[in-house]
Coordinates of C-alpha atoms and ligand atoms in Angstrom, one line a residue:
X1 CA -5.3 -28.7 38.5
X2 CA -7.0 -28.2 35.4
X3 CA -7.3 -30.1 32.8
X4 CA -4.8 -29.4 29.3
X5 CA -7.7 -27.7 27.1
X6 CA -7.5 -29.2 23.4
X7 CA -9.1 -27.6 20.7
X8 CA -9.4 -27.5 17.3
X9 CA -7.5 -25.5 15.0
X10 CA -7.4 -25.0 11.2
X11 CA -4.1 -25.5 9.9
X12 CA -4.9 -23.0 6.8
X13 CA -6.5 -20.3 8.3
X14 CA -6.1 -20.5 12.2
X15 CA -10.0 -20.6 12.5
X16 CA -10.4 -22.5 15.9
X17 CA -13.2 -25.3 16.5
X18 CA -14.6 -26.9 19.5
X19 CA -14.6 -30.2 17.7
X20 CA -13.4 -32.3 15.1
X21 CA -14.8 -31.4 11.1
X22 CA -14.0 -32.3 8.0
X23 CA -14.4 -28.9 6.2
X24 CA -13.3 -25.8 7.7
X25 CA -16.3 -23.3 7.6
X26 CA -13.6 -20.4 7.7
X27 CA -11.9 -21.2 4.4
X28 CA -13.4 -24.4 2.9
X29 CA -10.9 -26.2 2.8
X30 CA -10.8 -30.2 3.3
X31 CA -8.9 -32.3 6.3
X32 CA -7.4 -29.2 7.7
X33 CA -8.8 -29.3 10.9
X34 CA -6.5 -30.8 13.9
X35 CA -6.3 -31.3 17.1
X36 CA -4.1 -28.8 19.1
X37 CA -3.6 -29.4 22.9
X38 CA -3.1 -26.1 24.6
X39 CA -2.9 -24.6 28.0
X40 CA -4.1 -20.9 27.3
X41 CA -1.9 -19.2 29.1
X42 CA 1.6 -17.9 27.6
X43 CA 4.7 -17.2 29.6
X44 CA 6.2 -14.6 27.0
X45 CA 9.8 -14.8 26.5
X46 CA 10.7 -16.6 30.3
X47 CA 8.9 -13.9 32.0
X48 CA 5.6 -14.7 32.7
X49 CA 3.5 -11.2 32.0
X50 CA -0.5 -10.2 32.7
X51 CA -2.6 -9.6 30.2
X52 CA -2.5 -6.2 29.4
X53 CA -5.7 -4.7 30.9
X54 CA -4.6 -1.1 30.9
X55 CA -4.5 1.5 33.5
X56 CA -8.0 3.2 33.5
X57 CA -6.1 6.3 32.8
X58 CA -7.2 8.6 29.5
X59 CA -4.8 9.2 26.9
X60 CA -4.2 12.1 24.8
X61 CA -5.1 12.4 21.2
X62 CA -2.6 14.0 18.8
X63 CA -3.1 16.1 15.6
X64 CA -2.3 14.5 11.9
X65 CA 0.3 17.2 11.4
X66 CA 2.1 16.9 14.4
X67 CA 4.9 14.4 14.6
X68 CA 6.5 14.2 10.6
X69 CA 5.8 10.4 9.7
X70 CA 9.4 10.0 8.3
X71 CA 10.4 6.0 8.6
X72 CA 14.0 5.7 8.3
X73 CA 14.8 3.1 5.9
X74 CA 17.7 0.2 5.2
X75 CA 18.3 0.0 1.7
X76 CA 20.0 -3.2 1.2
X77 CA 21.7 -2.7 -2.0
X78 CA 19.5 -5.4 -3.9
X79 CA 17.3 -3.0 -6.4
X80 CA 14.8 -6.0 -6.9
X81 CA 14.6 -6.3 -3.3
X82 CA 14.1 -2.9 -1.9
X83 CA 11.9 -1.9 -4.8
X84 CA 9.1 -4.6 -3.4
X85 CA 9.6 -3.6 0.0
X86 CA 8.7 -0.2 -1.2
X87 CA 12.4 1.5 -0.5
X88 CA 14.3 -0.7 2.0
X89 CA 13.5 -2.5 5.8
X90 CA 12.3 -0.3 8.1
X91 CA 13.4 -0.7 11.6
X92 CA 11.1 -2.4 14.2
X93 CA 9.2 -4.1 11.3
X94 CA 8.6 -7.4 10.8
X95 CA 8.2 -9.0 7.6
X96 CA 6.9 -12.2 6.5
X97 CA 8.3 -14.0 3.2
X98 CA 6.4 -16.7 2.1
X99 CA 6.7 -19.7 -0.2
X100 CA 6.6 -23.4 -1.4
X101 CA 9.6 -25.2 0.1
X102 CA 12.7 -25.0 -2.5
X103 CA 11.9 -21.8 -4.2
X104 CA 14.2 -19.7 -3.2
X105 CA 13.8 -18.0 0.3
X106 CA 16.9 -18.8 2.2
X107 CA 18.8 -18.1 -0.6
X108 CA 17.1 -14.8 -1.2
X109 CA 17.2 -13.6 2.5
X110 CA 20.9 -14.8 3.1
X111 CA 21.9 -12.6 -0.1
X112 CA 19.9 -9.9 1.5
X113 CA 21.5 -9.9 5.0
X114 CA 25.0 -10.4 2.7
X115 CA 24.3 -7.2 0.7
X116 CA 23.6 -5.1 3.8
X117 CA 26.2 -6.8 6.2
X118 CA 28.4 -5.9 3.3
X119 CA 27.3 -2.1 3.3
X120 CA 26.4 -2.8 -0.4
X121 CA 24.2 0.9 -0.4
X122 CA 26.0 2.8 2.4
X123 CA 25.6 2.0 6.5
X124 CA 26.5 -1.5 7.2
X125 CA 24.1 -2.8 9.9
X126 CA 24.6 -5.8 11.8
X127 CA 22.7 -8.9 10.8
X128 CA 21.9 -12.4 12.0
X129 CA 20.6 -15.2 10.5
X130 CA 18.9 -18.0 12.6
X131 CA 18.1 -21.3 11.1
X132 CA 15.6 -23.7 12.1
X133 CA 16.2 -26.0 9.2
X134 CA 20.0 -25.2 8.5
X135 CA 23.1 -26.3 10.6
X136 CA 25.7 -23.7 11.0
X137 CA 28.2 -25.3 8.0
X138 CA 25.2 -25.7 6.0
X139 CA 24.1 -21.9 6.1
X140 CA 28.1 -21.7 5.6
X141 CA 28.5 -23.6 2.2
X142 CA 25.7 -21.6 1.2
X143 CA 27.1 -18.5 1.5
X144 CA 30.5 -19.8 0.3
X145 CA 28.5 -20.5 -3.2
X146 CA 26.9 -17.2 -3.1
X147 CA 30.6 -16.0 -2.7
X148 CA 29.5 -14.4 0.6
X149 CA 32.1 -15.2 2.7
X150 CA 33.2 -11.5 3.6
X151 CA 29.8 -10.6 4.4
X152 CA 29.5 -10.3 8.6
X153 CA 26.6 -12.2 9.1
X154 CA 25.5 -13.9 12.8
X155 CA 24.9 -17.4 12.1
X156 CA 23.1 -19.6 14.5
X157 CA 21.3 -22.6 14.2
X158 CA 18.4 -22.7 16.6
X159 CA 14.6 -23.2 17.2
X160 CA 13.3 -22.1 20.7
X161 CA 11.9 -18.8 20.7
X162 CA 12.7 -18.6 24.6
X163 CA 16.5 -18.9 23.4
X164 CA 16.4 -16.9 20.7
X165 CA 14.4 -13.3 23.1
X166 CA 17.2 -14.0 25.4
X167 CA 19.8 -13.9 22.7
X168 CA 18.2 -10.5 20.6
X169 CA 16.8 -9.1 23.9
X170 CA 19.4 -6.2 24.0
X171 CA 19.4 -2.9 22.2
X172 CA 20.2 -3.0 18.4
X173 CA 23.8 -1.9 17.8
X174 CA 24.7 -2.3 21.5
X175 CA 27.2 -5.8 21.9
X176 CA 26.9 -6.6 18.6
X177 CA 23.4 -7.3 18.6
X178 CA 21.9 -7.2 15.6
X179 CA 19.6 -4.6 13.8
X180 CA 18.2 -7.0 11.2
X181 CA 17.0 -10.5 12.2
X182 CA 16.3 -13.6 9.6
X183 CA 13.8 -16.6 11.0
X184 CA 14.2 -19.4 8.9
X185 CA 11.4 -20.6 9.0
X186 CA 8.6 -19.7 11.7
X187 CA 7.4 -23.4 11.3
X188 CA 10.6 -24.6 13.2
X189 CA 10.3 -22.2 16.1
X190 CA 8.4 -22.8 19.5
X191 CA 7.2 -21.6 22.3
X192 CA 7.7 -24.0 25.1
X193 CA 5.0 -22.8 27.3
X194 CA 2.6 -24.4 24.2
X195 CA 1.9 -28.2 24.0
X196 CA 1.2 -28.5 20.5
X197 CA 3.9 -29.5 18.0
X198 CA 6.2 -27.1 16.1
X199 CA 4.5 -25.6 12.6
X200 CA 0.7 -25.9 14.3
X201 CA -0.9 -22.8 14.0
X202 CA -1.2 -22.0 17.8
X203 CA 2.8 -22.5 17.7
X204 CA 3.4 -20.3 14.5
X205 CA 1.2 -18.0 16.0
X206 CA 3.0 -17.6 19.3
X207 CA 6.5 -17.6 17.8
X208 CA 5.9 -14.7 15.8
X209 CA 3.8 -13.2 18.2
X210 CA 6.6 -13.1 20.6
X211 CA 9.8 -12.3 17.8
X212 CA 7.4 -9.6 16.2
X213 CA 7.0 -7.5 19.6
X214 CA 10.7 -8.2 20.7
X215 CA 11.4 -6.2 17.4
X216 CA 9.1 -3.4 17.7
X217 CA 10.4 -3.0 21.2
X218 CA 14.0 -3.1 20.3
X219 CA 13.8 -1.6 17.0
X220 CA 15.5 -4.2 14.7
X221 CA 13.7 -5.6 11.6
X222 CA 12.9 -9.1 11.5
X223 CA 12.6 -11.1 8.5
X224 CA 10.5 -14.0 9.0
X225 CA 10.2 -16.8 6.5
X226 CA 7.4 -19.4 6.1
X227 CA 6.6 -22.1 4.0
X228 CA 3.6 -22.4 1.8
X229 CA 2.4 -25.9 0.7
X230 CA 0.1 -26.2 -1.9
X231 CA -2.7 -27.8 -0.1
X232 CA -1.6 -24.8 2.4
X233 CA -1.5 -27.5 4.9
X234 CA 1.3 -26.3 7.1
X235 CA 0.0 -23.4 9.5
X236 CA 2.0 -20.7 7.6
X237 CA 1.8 -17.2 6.4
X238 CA -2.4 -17.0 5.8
X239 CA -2.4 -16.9 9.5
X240 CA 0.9 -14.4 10.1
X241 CA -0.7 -12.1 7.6
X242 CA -2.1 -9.8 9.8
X243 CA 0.4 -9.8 12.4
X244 CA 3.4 -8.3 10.8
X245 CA 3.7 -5.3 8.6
X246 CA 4.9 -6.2 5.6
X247 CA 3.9 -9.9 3.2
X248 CA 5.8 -10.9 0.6
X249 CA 5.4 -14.1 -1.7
X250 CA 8.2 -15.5 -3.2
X251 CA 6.7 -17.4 -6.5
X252 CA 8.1 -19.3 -9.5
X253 CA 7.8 -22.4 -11.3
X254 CA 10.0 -25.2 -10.3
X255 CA 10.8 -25.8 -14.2
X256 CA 11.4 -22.4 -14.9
X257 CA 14.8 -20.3 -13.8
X258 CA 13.3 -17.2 -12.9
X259 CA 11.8 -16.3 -9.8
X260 CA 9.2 -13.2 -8.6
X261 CA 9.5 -11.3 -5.6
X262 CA 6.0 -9.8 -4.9
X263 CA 4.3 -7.9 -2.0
X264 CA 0.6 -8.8 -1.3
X265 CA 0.5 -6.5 1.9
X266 CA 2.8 -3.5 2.6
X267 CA 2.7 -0.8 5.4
X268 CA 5.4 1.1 4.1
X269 CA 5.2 0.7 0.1
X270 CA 3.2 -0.1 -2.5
X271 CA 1.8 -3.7 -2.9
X272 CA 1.7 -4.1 -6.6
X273 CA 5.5 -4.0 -7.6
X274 CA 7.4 -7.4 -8.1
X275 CA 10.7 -8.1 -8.1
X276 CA 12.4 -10.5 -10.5
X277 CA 15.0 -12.5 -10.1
X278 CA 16.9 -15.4 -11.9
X279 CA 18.1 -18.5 -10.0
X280 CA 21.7 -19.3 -10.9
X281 CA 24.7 -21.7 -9.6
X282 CA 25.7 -18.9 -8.1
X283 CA 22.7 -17.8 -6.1
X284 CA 19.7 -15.1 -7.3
X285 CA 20.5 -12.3 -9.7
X286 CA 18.6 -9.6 -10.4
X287 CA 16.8 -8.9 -13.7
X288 CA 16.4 -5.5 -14.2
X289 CA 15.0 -5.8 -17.9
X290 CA 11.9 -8.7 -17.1
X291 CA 10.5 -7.7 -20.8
X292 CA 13.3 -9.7 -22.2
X293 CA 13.3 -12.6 -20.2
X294 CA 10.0 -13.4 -20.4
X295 CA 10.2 -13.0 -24.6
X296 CA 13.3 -14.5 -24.8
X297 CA 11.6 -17.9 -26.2
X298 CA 8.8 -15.9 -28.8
X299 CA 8.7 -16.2 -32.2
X300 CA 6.4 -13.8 -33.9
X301 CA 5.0 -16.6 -36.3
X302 CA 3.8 -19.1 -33.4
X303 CA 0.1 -19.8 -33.8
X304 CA -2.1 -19.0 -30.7
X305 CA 0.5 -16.4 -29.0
X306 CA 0.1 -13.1 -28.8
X307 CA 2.6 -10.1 -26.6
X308 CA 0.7 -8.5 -23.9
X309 CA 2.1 -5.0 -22.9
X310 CA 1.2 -5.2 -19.2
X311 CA 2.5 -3.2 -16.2
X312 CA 3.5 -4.6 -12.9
X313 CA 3.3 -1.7 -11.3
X314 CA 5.3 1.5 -12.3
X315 CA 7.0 -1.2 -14.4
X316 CA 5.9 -2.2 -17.8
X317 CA 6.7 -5.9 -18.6
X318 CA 6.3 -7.3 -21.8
X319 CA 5.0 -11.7 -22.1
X320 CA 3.9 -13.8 -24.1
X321 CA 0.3 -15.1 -23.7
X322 CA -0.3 -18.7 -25.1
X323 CA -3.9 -20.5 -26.3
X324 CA -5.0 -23.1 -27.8
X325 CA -8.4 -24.4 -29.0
X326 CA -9.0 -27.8 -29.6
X327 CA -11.9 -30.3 -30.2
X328 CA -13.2 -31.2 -26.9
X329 CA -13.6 -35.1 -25.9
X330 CA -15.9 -34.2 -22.9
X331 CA -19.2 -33.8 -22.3
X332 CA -18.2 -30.4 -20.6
X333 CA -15.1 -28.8 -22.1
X334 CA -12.1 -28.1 -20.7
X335 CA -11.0 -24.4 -19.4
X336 CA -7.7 -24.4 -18.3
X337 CA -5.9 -21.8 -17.0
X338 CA -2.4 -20.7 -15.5
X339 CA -0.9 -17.3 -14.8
X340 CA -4.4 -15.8 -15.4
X341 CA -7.7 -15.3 -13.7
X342 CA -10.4 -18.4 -14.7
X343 CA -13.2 -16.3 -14.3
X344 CA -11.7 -13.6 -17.3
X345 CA -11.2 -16.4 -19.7
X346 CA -14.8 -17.4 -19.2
X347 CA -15.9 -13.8 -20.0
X348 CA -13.3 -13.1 -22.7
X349 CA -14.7 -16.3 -24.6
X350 CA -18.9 -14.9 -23.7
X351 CA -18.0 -12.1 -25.8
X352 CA -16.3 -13.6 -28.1
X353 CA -18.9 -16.2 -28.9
X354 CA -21.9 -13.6 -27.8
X355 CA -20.6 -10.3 -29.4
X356 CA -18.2 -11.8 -32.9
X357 CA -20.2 -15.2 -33.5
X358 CA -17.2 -17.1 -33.2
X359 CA -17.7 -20.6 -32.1
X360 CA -16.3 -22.1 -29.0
X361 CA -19.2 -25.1 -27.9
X362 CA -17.8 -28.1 -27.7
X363 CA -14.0 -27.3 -28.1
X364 CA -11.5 -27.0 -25.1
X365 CA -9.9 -23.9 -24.1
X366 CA -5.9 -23.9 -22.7
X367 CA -4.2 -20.2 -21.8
X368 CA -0.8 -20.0 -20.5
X369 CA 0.8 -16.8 -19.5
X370 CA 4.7 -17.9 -20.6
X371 CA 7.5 -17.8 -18.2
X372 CA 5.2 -18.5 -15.1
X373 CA 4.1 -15.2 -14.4
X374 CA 0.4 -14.2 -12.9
X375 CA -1.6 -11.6 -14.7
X376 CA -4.0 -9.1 -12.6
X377 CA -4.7 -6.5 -15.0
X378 CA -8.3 -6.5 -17.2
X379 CA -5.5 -4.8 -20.0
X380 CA -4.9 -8.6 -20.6
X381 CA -8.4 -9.0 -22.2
X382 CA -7.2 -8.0 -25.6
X383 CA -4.0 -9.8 -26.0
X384 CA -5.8 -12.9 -24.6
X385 CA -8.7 -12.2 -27.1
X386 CA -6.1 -12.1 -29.7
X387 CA -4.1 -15.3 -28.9
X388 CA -7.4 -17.3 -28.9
X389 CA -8.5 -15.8 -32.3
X390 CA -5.2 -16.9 -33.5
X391 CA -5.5 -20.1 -32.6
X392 CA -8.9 -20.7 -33.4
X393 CA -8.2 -19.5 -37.6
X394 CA -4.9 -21.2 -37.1
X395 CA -2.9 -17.4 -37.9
X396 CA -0.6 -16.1 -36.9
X397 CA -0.6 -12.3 -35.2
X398 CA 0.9 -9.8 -37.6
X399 CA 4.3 -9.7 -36.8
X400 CA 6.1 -7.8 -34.0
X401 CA 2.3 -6.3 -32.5
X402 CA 1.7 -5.9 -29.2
X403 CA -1.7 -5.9 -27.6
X404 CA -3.4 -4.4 -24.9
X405 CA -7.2 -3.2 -23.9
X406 CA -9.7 -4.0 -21.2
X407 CA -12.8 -5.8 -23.1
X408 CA -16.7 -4.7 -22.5
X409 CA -19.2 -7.5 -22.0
X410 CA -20.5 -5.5 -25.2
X411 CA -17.9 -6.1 -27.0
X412 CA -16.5 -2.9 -27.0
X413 CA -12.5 -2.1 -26.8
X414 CA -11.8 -0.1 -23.5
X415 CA -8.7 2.5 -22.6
X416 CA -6.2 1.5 -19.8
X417 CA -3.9 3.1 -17.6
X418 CA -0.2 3.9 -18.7
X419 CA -0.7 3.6 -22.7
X420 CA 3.0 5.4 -23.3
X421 CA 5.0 3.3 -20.9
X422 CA 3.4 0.7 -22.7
X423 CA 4.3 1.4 -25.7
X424 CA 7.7 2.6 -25.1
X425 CA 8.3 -0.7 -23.5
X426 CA 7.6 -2.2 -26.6
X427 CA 9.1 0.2 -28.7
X428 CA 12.3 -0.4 -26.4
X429 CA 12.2 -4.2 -27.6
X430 CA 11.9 -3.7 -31.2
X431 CA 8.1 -4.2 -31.7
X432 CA 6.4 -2.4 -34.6
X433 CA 2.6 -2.5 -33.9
X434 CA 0.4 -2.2 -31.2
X435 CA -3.0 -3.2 -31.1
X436 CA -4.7 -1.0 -28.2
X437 CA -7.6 1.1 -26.8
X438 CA -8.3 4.8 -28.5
X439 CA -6.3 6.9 -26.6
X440 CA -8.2 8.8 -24.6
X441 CA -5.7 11.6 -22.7
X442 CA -5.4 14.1 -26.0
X443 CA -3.6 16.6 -23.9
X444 CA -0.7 13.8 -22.5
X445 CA 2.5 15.7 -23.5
X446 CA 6.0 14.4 -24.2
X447 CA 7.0 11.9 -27.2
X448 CA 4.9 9.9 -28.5
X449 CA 7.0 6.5 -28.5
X450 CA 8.0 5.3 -31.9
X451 CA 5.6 2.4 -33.0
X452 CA 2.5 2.2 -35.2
X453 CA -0.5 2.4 -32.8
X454 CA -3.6 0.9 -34.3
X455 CA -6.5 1.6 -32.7
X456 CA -9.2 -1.1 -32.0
X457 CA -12.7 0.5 -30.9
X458 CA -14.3 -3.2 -31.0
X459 CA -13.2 -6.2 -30.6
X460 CA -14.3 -7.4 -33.9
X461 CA -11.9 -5.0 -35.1
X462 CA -9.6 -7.4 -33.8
X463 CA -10.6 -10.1 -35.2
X464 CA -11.0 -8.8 -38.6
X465 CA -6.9 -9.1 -38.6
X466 CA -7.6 -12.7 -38.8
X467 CA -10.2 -12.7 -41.5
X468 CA -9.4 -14.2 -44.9
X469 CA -7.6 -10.0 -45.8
X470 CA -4.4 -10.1 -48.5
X471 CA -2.1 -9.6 -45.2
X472 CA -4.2 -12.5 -42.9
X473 CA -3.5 -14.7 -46.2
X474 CA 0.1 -13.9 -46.2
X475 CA 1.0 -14.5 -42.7
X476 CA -0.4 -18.0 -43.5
X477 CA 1.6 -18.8 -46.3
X478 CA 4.6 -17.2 -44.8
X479 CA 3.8 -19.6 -41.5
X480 CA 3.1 -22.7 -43.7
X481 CA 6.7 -22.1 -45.7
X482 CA 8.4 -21.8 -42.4
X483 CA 6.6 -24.8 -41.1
X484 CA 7.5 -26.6 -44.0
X485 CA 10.6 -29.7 -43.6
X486 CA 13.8 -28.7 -45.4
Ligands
LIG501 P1 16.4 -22.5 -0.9 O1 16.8 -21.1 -0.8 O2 17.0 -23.5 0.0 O3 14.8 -22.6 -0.9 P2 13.8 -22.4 0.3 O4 14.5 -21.8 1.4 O5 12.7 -21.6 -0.3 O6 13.2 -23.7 0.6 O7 16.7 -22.8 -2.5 C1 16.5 -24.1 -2.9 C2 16.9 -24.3 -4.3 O8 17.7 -23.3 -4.9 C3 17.6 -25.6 -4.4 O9 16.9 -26.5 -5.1 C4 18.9 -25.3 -5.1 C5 18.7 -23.9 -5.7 N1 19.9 -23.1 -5.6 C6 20.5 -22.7 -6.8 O10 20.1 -23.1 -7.9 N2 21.6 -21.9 -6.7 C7 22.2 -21.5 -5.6 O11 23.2 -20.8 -5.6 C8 21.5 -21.9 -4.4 C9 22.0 -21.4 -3.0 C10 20.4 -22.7 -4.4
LIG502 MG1 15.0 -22.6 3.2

């Protein structure tokens, strides 16, 4: 008999060594590498199946108009929801929802399966929810606090993946089986054919190897959930990615209340919408309005802060973008960043230093995008440019301004997408003044929305809003008298 084969396996990225390292060459990262005992062979789902060599036999080829590519879709009811997944579940597609433990995920995807048990937008399909981590009451007092109760949702509590393809193994709608699936989480699931321990990658691979083609074959959608450490020890979603059809993070600070829903991969949809939700007592709501939420701590006379008008999407959202500029103590200073990309700030400050002479040696530089949200867009450039110039002359931005504009590594002030949702975003929530790009699209018909646009063709344009002017001088003195004790 042969020998159990071990090998070496990555628990970040599923890149497989014959021996032991320290770094993984794959991804770089440090003391991921472990030792994974294996047979290679998989009985698949108590039937034990050949390798599918094929049959020799040629196979037709189809034409691109021929069969109308129409994938029927399960709203569930939850706008936030279906608007990430790009309009609803689609049936015989698996999804992966990932996350660091606590965030939010079993409570998002037993609301989910509530909502369309419940029939919240129309048909109500028949869902299941199978815990690896939850026992039956558990998964019930949850749903008794997200006042659930009504909702006909399958609860099991179970972790063997040969258990659960006997259970689903029947055609959706047929017994009761159900047509939408919740794993919670793919860590706790194995295959028993497999040595290695629950949550290795070779086990997390398998499970969801197996659960994924069940559901294509049967049809229903399956709605897997994985956890996301931030070392990214546990084998999770980086190595599910490319197996199922849809990837969504669940992300949020622990501090904060508000929670966003955001798809990184979609076959069906879009992958730059997010969904934003609010964590309550009584489970996630949805926050249709985000512009207000994240702006619901900003005060317009806060040195360093400046409003970004972004987009997330075909959604604009309005936040708050902090800095501050202080003397450095190190050698090297400090550039710290969250909610924004490192390598921007670094350019942002170039220009500033390079193209408007203003001087940054020697001092550290802090950004914080408020309300833990994660800015993509090079529209930030502006508003970041702005909350640093504010800090650094210790003004405040004129009051109730928005900013947007991509910044040139010459220092010039470039157009972005979407300039009228922008504005009528802001606009909307009772800003004045934007600071933006010259518009470029002269023909764009429709209103214009109702705010003062002032136009910045350079960035030291911007920055002559913070010279020593009559209205720089009284934004001072009007911060100074606010600042002042009673
Ligand atoms: P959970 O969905 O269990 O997280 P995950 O599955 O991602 O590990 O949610 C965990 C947190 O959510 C927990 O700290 C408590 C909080 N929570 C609420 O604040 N309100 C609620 O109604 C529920 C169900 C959970
Ligand atoms: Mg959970």
């Amino acid at each position: 008999m042969a020998q159990p084969r071990s090998r070496h396996v990555c628990q970040a990225c599923g890149a497989v060594y014959g021996k032991w390292a320290g770094r993984c060459e794959a991804c770089g990262a440090w003391n991921t590498i472990v030792e994974e005992a294996t047979r290679e062979t998989v009985p698949l789902g108590g039937k034990r199946r050949a390798r599918d060599s094929g049959t020799g036999r040629k196979f037709a080829f189809t034409d691109l108009d021929d069969t109308p590519v129409e994938v029927p879709r399960r709203i569930t009811g939850i706008a936030e929801f279906d608007r990430v997944t790009g309009g609803g579940l689609v049936s015989g597609s698996a999804l992966l929802i990932g996350g660091d433990p606590g965030i939010g995920k079993s409570t998002l995807l037993l609301q989910v399966v509530g909502a369309l048990a419940q029939g919240k937008a129309g048909t109500a399909p028949r869902c299941a929810y199978i815990s690896g981590e939850e026992a039956v009451d558990q998964m019930r007092l949850r749903a008794a606090r997200l006042n659930l109760t009504s909702a006909a949702i399958q609860l099991a509590a179970a972790t063997s993946i040969r258990d659960i393809l006997a259970t689903l193994d029947t055609a959706p709608g047929a017994d009761g089986a159900p047509e939408v699936v919740v794993i919670d989480t793919i860590q706790t699931m194995y295959v028993d054919s497999l040595e290695s321990a629950p949550g290795t990658v070779a086990q997390v691979r398998a499970s969801a190897q197996e659960l994924i083609r069940l559901a294509k074959r049967r049809g229903f959608t399956v709605l897997l959930v994985g956890h996301v450490t931030k070392e990214g020890l546990i084998a999770g979603p980086m190595v599910l990615e490319h197996m199922v059809d849809t990837v969504l993070y669940f992300e949020g600070e622990r501090g904060h209340q508000f929670r966003i829903l955001r798809a990184v991969k979609n076959r069906f949809g879009p992958t730059d919408e997010i969904g934003v939700f609010e964590m309550t007592d009584g489970g996630l709501i949805e926050v249709p309005n985000p512009s207000a939420l994240f702006l619901s701590e900003y005060r317009d006379d806060v040195i360093g802060a400046a409003v970004f008008a972004g987009m997330e999407g075909t959604r604009p959202v309005l936040v708050e973008i902090q800095a501050l500029i202080a003397p450095s103590s190190f050698a090297t200073p400090r550039r710290a960043v969250v909610g924004w990309d490192a390598g921007r700030l670094a350019m942002v400050l170039a220009v500033l230093e390079a193209r408007c002479g203003l001087a940054l040696a020697g001092r550290d530089v802090y950004l914080n995008v408020a309300g833990g949200l994660r800015i993509t867009e090079p529209a930030a450039d502006l508003a970041v440019a702005a909350a640093l110039a504010s800090s650094l002359t210790d003004l405040p931005m004129p009051p109730k301004t928005v900013v947007f504009g991509e910044i040139g590594l010459s220092g010039e002030v470039r157009p972005v997408g979407q300039r009228d949702s922008r504005l009528k975003e802001a606009a909307k929530l009772g800003f004045t003044q934007a600071l933006a790009p010259p518009r470029v699209d002269t023909a764009s018909a429709g209103r214009r929305p109702a705010i003062k646009v002032r136009e910045l063709r350079r960035l030291a344009d911007l920055l002559a809003l913070f010279d020593g002017t009559r209205g720089a001088r009284r934004r001072r003195e009007r911060h100074q008298n606010q600042a002042a004790p009673q």
